[in-house]
Short mmCIF file of N, CA and C in Angstrom, two decimals:
data_model
loop_
_atom_site.label_atom_id
_atom_site.label_comp_id
_atom_site.label_asym_id
_atom_site.label_seq_id
_atom_site.Cartn_x
_atom_site.Cartn_y
_atom_site.Cartn_z
N UNK A 285 0.84 -1.18 0.00
CA UNK A 285 0.00 0.00 0.00
C UNK A 285 0.89 1.25 0.00
N UNK A 286 0.45 2.25 -0.73
CA UNK A 286 1.11 3.55 -0.74
C UNK A 286 0.09 4.59 -0.29
N UNK A 287 0.45 5.31 0.76
CA UNK A 287 -0.45 6.31 1.35
C UNK A 287 0.29 7.64 1.37
N UNK A 288 -0.35 8.70 0.87
CA UNK A 288 0.27 10.03 0.82
C UNK A 288 -0.69 11.06 1.39
N UNK A 289 -0.14 11.91 2.25
CA UNK A 289 -0.86 13.07 2.79
C UNK A 289 0.10 14.25 2.74
N UNK A 290 -0.36 15.37 2.21
CA UNK A 290 0.55 16.51 2.15
C UNK A 290 -0.13 17.80 1.76
N UNK A 291 0.67 18.85 1.71
CA UNK A 291 0.18 20.19 1.36
C UNK A 291 1.34 21.03 0.85
N UNK A 292 1.00 22.03 0.06
CA UNK A 292 1.97 23.01 -0.42
C UNK A 292 1.35 24.40 -0.27
N UNK A 293 2.09 25.34 0.27
CA UNK A 293 1.73 26.75 0.23
C UNK A 293 2.51 27.35 -0.94
N UNK A 294 1.80 27.97 -1.88
CA UNK A 294 2.44 28.48 -3.09
C UNK A 294 2.86 29.92 -2.88
N UNK A 295 4.14 30.17 -3.12
CA UNK A 295 4.69 31.52 -3.02
C UNK A 295 5.69 31.73 -4.14
N UNK A 296 5.74 32.95 -4.63
CA UNK A 296 6.67 33.28 -5.71
C UNK A 296 8.12 33.21 -5.25
N UNK A 297 8.40 33.78 -4.09
CA UNK A 297 9.77 33.88 -3.61
C UNK A 297 9.80 33.76 -2.10
N UNK A 298 10.96 33.41 -1.57
CA UNK A 298 11.11 33.37 -0.12
C UNK A 298 11.70 34.68 0.41
N UNK A 299 11.96 35.62 -0.49
CA UNK A 299 12.46 36.93 -0.08
C UNK A 299 11.30 37.80 0.40
N UNK A 300 11.59 38.77 1.24
CA UNK A 300 10.55 39.65 1.77
C UNK A 300 10.27 40.77 0.78
N UNK A 301 9.62 40.43 -0.34
CA UNK A 301 9.27 41.42 -1.36
C UNK A 301 7.84 41.18 -1.80
N UNK A 302 7.31 42.15 -2.51
CA UNK A 302 6.00 41.95 -3.11
C UNK A 302 6.12 40.90 -4.21
N UNK A 303 5.13 40.11 -4.34
CA UNK A 303 5.15 39.05 -5.34
C UNK A 303 4.55 39.59 -6.63
N UNK A 304 5.40 40.25 -7.44
CA UNK A 304 4.96 40.94 -8.65
C UNK A 304 4.41 40.01 -9.71
N UNK A 305 4.95 38.81 -9.80
CA UNK A 305 4.60 37.89 -10.88
C UNK A 305 3.80 36.69 -10.37
N UNK A 306 3.16 36.85 -9.21
CA UNK A 306 2.51 35.72 -8.58
C UNK A 306 1.42 35.09 -9.44
N UNK A 307 0.57 35.90 -10.05
CA UNK A 307 -0.53 35.34 -10.85
C UNK A 307 0.01 34.55 -12.03
N UNK A 308 1.11 35.01 -12.63
CA UNK A 308 1.72 34.28 -13.74
C UNK A 308 2.28 32.94 -13.25
N UNK A 309 2.91 32.95 -12.09
CA UNK A 309 3.47 31.73 -11.50
C UNK A 309 2.34 30.78 -11.10
N UNK A 310 1.28 31.32 -10.56
CA UNK A 310 0.13 30.50 -10.18
C UNK A 310 -0.46 29.81 -11.42
N UNK A 311 -0.48 30.51 -12.54
CA UNK A 311 -0.96 29.91 -13.78
C UNK A 311 -0.04 28.77 -14.21
N UNK A 312 1.27 28.96 -14.07
CA UNK A 312 2.22 27.89 -14.41
C UNK A 312 1.99 26.66 -13.54
N UNK A 313 1.78 26.88 -12.24
CA UNK A 313 1.52 25.76 -11.33
C UNK A 313 0.22 25.06 -11.74
N UNK A 314 -0.80 25.85 -12.05
CA UNK A 314 -2.08 25.27 -12.47
C UNK A 314 -1.94 24.49 -13.78
N UNK A 315 -1.12 25.01 -14.72
CA UNK A 315 -0.87 24.29 -15.97
C UNK A 315 -0.24 22.94 -15.70
N UNK A 316 0.68 22.88 -14.73
CA UNK A 316 1.31 21.60 -14.35
C UNK A 316 0.29 20.67 -13.72
N UNK A 317 -0.61 21.23 -12.93
CA UNK A 317 -1.69 20.42 -12.33
C UNK A 317 -2.54 19.76 -13.40
N UNK A 318 -2.84 20.51 -14.44
CA UNK A 318 -3.71 20.01 -15.50
C UNK A 318 -3.06 18.89 -16.30
N UNK A 319 -1.74 18.79 -16.27
CA UNK A 319 -1.04 17.72 -16.98
C UNK A 319 -1.13 16.38 -16.26
N UNK A 320 -1.47 16.42 -14.98
CA UNK A 320 -1.49 15.20 -14.19
C UNK A 320 -2.73 14.36 -14.49
N UNK A 321 -2.55 13.06 -14.44
CA UNK A 321 -3.70 12.16 -14.53
C UNK A 321 -4.44 12.13 -13.20
N UNK A 322 -3.74 12.53 -12.13
CA UNK A 322 -4.31 12.57 -10.79
C UNK A 322 -5.37 13.65 -10.77
N UNK A 323 -6.62 13.32 -10.48
CA UNK A 323 -7.73 14.23 -10.76
C UNK A 323 -8.20 15.09 -9.59
N UNK A 324 -7.76 14.88 -8.39
CA UNK A 324 -8.36 15.59 -7.25
C UNK A 324 -7.53 16.77 -6.74
N UNK A 325 -6.57 17.24 -7.48
CA UNK A 325 -5.75 18.36 -7.03
C UNK A 325 -6.30 19.67 -7.59
N UNK A 326 -6.34 20.68 -6.74
CA UNK A 326 -6.66 22.01 -7.20
C UNK A 326 -6.07 23.03 -6.24
N UNK A 327 -5.95 24.24 -6.73
CA UNK A 327 -5.40 25.33 -5.93
C UNK A 327 -6.54 25.97 -5.15
N UNK A 328 -6.33 26.12 -3.85
CA UNK A 328 -7.33 26.76 -2.99
C UNK A 328 -6.78 28.10 -2.52
N UNK A 329 -7.64 29.10 -2.51
CA UNK A 329 -7.27 30.42 -1.98
C UNK A 329 -7.98 30.60 -0.64
N UNK A 330 -7.17 30.85 0.39
CA UNK A 330 -7.71 31.06 1.73
C UNK A 330 -6.95 32.21 2.37
N UNK A 331 -7.68 33.26 2.76
CA UNK A 331 -7.10 34.39 3.47
C UNK A 331 -5.88 34.97 2.76
N UNK A 332 -5.97 35.08 1.44
CA UNK A 332 -4.89 35.69 0.66
C UNK A 332 -3.74 34.76 0.32
N UNK A 333 -3.79 33.51 0.74
CA UNK A 333 -2.74 32.54 0.43
C UNK A 333 -3.29 31.48 -0.50
N UNK A 334 -2.41 30.83 -1.24
CA UNK A 334 -2.81 29.76 -2.15
C UNK A 334 -2.18 28.45 -1.69
N UNK A 335 -2.99 27.40 -1.68
CA UNK A 335 -2.57 26.09 -1.17
C UNK A 335 -2.98 24.99 -2.13
N UNK A 336 -2.27 23.87 -2.04
CA UNK A 336 -2.67 22.64 -2.70
C UNK A 336 -2.60 21.54 -1.65
N UNK A 337 -3.68 20.78 -1.53
CA UNK A 337 -3.68 19.62 -0.63
C UNK A 337 -3.46 18.37 -1.47
N UNK A 338 -2.58 17.49 -0.98
CA UNK A 338 -2.21 16.29 -1.71
C UNK A 338 -2.66 15.07 -0.93
N UNK A 339 -3.32 14.15 -1.61
CA UNK A 339 -3.82 12.94 -0.95
C UNK A 339 -3.88 11.82 -1.97
N UNK A 340 -3.38 10.66 -1.58
CA UNK A 340 -3.47 9.48 -2.43
C UNK A 340 -3.40 8.24 -1.55
N UNK A 341 -4.08 7.21 -1.98
CA UNK A 341 -4.00 5.92 -1.32
C UNK A 341 -4.21 4.86 -2.39
N UNK A 342 -3.14 4.14 -2.72
CA UNK A 342 -3.21 3.12 -3.77
C UNK A 342 -2.67 1.80 -3.24
N UNK A 343 -2.98 0.74 -3.94
CA UNK A 343 -2.51 -0.58 -3.52
C UNK A 343 -1.01 -0.76 -3.73
N UNK A 344 -0.47 -0.13 -4.78
CA UNK A 344 0.94 -0.29 -5.13
C UNK A 344 1.49 1.03 -5.64
N UNK A 345 2.81 1.15 -5.69
CA UNK A 345 3.44 2.30 -6.32
C UNK A 345 2.95 2.34 -7.76
N UNK A 346 2.42 3.48 -8.19
CA UNK A 346 1.81 3.57 -9.51
C UNK A 346 2.19 4.89 -10.17
N UNK A 347 1.77 5.05 -11.42
CA UNK A 347 2.08 6.25 -12.17
C UNK A 347 1.55 7.50 -11.47
N UNK A 348 0.34 7.46 -10.91
CA UNK A 348 -0.19 8.66 -10.27
C UNK A 348 0.61 9.04 -9.03
N UNK A 349 1.16 8.08 -8.31
CA UNK A 349 2.02 8.40 -7.16
C UNK A 349 3.31 9.05 -7.65
N UNK A 350 3.89 8.49 -8.71
CA UNK A 350 5.12 9.05 -9.26
C UNK A 350 4.88 10.47 -9.78
N UNK A 351 3.73 10.69 -10.43
CA UNK A 351 3.39 12.03 -10.91
C UNK A 351 3.24 13.01 -9.75
N UNK A 352 2.65 12.56 -8.67
CA UNK A 352 2.45 13.41 -7.51
C UNK A 352 3.79 13.83 -6.90
N UNK A 353 4.72 12.88 -6.78
CA UNK A 353 6.05 13.21 -6.26
C UNK A 353 6.78 14.16 -7.20
N UNK A 354 6.66 13.94 -8.48
CA UNK A 354 7.28 14.81 -9.46
C UNK A 354 6.67 16.21 -9.41
N UNK A 355 5.35 16.29 -9.29
CA UNK A 355 4.67 17.57 -9.19
C UNK A 355 5.16 18.37 -7.99
N UNK A 356 5.36 17.69 -6.87
CA UNK A 356 5.86 18.34 -5.65
C UNK A 356 7.18 19.06 -5.95
N UNK A 357 8.07 18.41 -6.71
CA UNK A 357 9.35 19.02 -7.08
C UNK A 357 9.17 20.14 -8.10
N UNK A 358 8.27 19.96 -9.05
CA UNK A 358 8.04 20.98 -10.08
C UNK A 358 7.57 22.28 -9.45
N UNK A 359 6.68 22.20 -8.46
CA UNK A 359 6.20 23.42 -7.79
C UNK A 359 7.39 24.20 -7.20
N UNK A 360 8.34 23.48 -6.63
CA UNK A 360 9.52 24.13 -6.07
C UNK A 360 10.36 24.86 -7.11
N UNK A 361 10.37 24.33 -8.33
CA UNK A 361 11.13 24.97 -9.40
C UNK A 361 10.38 26.17 -9.99
N UNK A 362 9.07 26.05 -10.11
CA UNK A 362 8.26 27.11 -10.71
C UNK A 362 8.03 28.26 -9.72
N UNK A 363 7.77 27.93 -8.47
CA UNK A 363 7.45 28.91 -7.43
C UNK A 363 8.42 28.69 -6.26
N UNK A 364 9.61 29.26 -6.36
CA UNK A 364 10.70 28.95 -5.44
C UNK A 364 10.43 29.28 -3.97
N UNK A 365 9.47 30.14 -3.70
CA UNK A 365 9.15 30.48 -2.32
C UNK A 365 8.14 29.52 -1.69
N UNK A 366 7.67 28.57 -2.47
CA UNK A 366 6.68 27.62 -1.96
C UNK A 366 7.30 26.71 -0.91
N UNK A 367 6.44 26.23 -0.02
CA UNK A 367 6.90 25.30 1.00
C UNK A 367 5.78 24.33 1.34
N UNK A 368 6.16 23.17 1.87
CA UNK A 368 5.16 22.20 2.25
C UNK A 368 5.78 20.88 2.66
N UNK A 369 4.92 19.98 3.06
CA UNK A 369 5.33 18.64 3.49
C UNK A 369 4.47 17.60 2.80
N UNK A 370 5.08 16.48 2.52
CA UNK A 370 4.35 15.35 1.96
C UNK A 370 4.80 14.12 2.74
N UNK A 371 3.86 13.46 3.38
CA UNK A 371 4.14 12.23 4.14
C UNK A 371 3.76 11.05 3.26
N UNK A 372 4.68 10.10 3.09
CA UNK A 372 4.38 8.93 2.28
C UNK A 372 4.76 7.66 3.02
N UNK A 373 3.81 6.73 3.02
CA UNK A 373 4.06 5.38 3.55
C UNK A 373 3.95 4.41 2.38
N UNK A 374 5.00 3.64 2.15
CA UNK A 374 5.03 2.67 1.07
C UNK A 374 5.55 1.36 1.64
N UNK A 375 4.66 0.43 1.92
CA UNK A 375 5.08 -0.82 2.55
C UNK A 375 5.81 -1.76 1.59
N UNK A 376 5.94 -1.35 0.32
CA UNK A 376 6.72 -2.12 -0.65
C UNK A 376 8.14 -1.60 -0.81
N UNK A 377 8.46 -0.50 -0.15
CA UNK A 377 9.82 0.07 -0.20
C UNK A 377 10.74 -0.80 0.64
N UNK A 378 11.67 -1.49 0.01
CA UNK A 378 12.53 -2.45 0.72
C UNK A 378 13.32 -1.81 1.86
N UNK A 379 13.75 -0.57 1.68
CA UNK A 379 14.56 0.10 2.70
C UNK A 379 13.73 0.77 3.79
N UNK A 380 12.51 1.16 3.46
CA UNK A 380 11.70 1.95 4.40
C UNK A 380 10.28 1.41 4.55
N UNK A 381 10.10 0.11 4.44
CA UNK A 381 8.77 -0.50 4.46
C UNK A 381 8.02 -0.29 5.78
N UNK A 382 8.72 0.05 6.85
CA UNK A 382 8.09 0.22 8.16
C UNK A 382 8.12 1.68 8.62
N UNK A 383 8.31 2.58 7.67
CA UNK A 383 8.44 3.99 8.03
C UNK A 383 7.68 4.89 7.07
N UNK A 384 7.19 5.99 7.60
CA UNK A 384 6.73 7.08 6.76
C UNK A 384 7.97 7.87 6.34
N UNK A 385 7.97 8.34 5.10
CA UNK A 385 9.02 9.22 4.63
C UNK A 385 8.41 10.61 4.48
N UNK A 386 9.18 11.63 4.83
CA UNK A 386 8.70 13.01 4.76
C UNK A 386 9.47 13.74 3.66
N UNK A 387 8.73 14.25 2.70
CA UNK A 387 9.31 15.07 1.64
C UNK A 387 9.06 16.52 2.05
N UNK A 388 10.14 17.27 2.21
CA UNK A 388 10.02 18.68 2.62
C UNK A 388 10.38 19.57 1.45
N UNK A 389 9.46 20.45 1.08
CA UNK A 389 9.70 21.44 0.05
C UNK A 389 9.97 22.78 0.72
N UNK A 390 11.14 23.35 0.46
CA UNK A 390 11.50 24.66 1.01
C UNK A 390 12.59 25.27 0.13
N UNK A 391 12.45 26.54 -0.16
CA UNK A 391 13.44 27.28 -0.96
C UNK A 391 13.74 26.61 -2.30
N UNK A 392 12.69 26.06 -2.91
CA UNK A 392 12.82 25.48 -4.23
C UNK A 392 13.38 24.07 -4.30
N UNK A 393 13.65 23.47 -3.16
CA UNK A 393 14.26 22.14 -3.15
C UNK A 393 13.45 21.17 -2.30
N UNK A 394 13.47 19.91 -2.72
CA UNK A 394 12.81 18.85 -1.97
C UNK A 394 13.88 17.99 -1.31
N UNK A 395 13.76 17.81 -0.02
CA UNK A 395 14.64 16.91 0.73
C UNK A 395 13.77 15.84 1.38
N UNK A 396 14.33 14.64 1.49
CA UNK A 396 13.58 13.52 2.04
C UNK A 396 14.15 13.13 3.40
N UNK A 397 13.24 12.94 4.37
CA UNK A 397 13.62 12.58 5.73
C UNK A 397 12.80 11.36 6.16
N UNK A 398 13.37 10.60 7.07
CA UNK A 398 12.59 9.52 7.67
C UNK A 398 11.82 10.10 8.85
N UNK A 399 10.54 9.83 8.89
CA UNK A 399 9.66 10.32 9.94
C UNK A 399 9.98 9.63 11.26
N UNK A 400 9.85 10.37 12.36
CA UNK A 400 10.04 9.76 13.68
C UNK A 400 8.81 9.94 14.58
N UNK A 401 7.71 10.43 14.02
CA UNK A 401 6.49 10.61 14.81
C UNK A 401 5.51 9.45 14.65
N UNK A 402 5.39 8.93 13.43
CA UNK A 402 4.50 7.79 13.18
C UNK A 402 5.28 6.52 12.87
N UNK A 403 6.57 6.62 12.86
CA UNK A 403 7.43 5.48 12.52
C UNK A 403 8.24 5.06 13.73
N UNK A 404 8.54 3.79 13.84
CA UNK A 404 8.19 2.73 12.92
C UNK A 404 6.69 2.44 12.97
N UNK A 405 6.13 2.13 11.80
CA UNK A 405 4.69 1.89 11.70
C UNK A 405 4.28 0.76 12.66
N UNK A 406 5.06 -0.30 12.65
CA UNK A 406 4.87 -1.39 13.62
C UNK A 406 5.97 -1.24 14.66
N UNK A 407 5.69 -0.94 15.88
CA UNK A 407 4.43 -1.03 16.60
C UNK A 407 3.77 0.31 16.89
N UNK A 408 4.24 1.43 16.30
CA UNK A 408 3.68 2.75 16.65
C UNK A 408 2.19 2.84 16.33
N UNK A 409 1.77 2.43 15.11
CA UNK A 409 0.37 2.56 14.76
C UNK A 409 -0.30 1.23 14.42
N UNK A 410 0.49 0.18 14.23
CA UNK A 410 -0.07 -1.15 13.96
C UNK A 410 0.56 -2.18 14.88
N UNK A 411 -0.20 -3.25 15.15
CA UNK A 411 0.34 -4.35 15.94
C UNK A 411 1.26 -5.20 15.09
N UNK A 412 2.11 -5.94 15.75
CA UNK A 412 2.98 -6.90 15.07
C UNK A 412 2.11 -8.02 14.51
N UNK A 413 2.33 -8.34 13.23
CA UNK A 413 1.56 -9.39 12.56
C UNK A 413 2.15 -10.73 12.95
N UNK A 414 1.34 -11.58 13.59
CA UNK A 414 1.84 -12.90 14.04
C UNK A 414 1.87 -13.91 12.94
#
């Protein structure tokens, strides 16, 4: 099983300036969204900020999961001030089958960390399978 929960706050830059080209960048992000086969993503505007919520749950690693991970990186390249987290559990990952992995988007780059709040999955959130 592959389970993903995440979010992105979209920002033009991480510098303390007015975002002069924000609407153009937002259009670029939306154009990338439209390329995805993953159908439930959209940009939400709340209190003057723009967000994307990411959610997926599939039986196996699949094209839509790979597209979602790729999209997370693309947003960082298009809108360098964007930031967010994506939590992924993939019980088929040979190296991390018992852990959530955290993808952190900040300053245009994605870094991957092993989670220590919900991991190890067994016994933190599931019992040991006898």
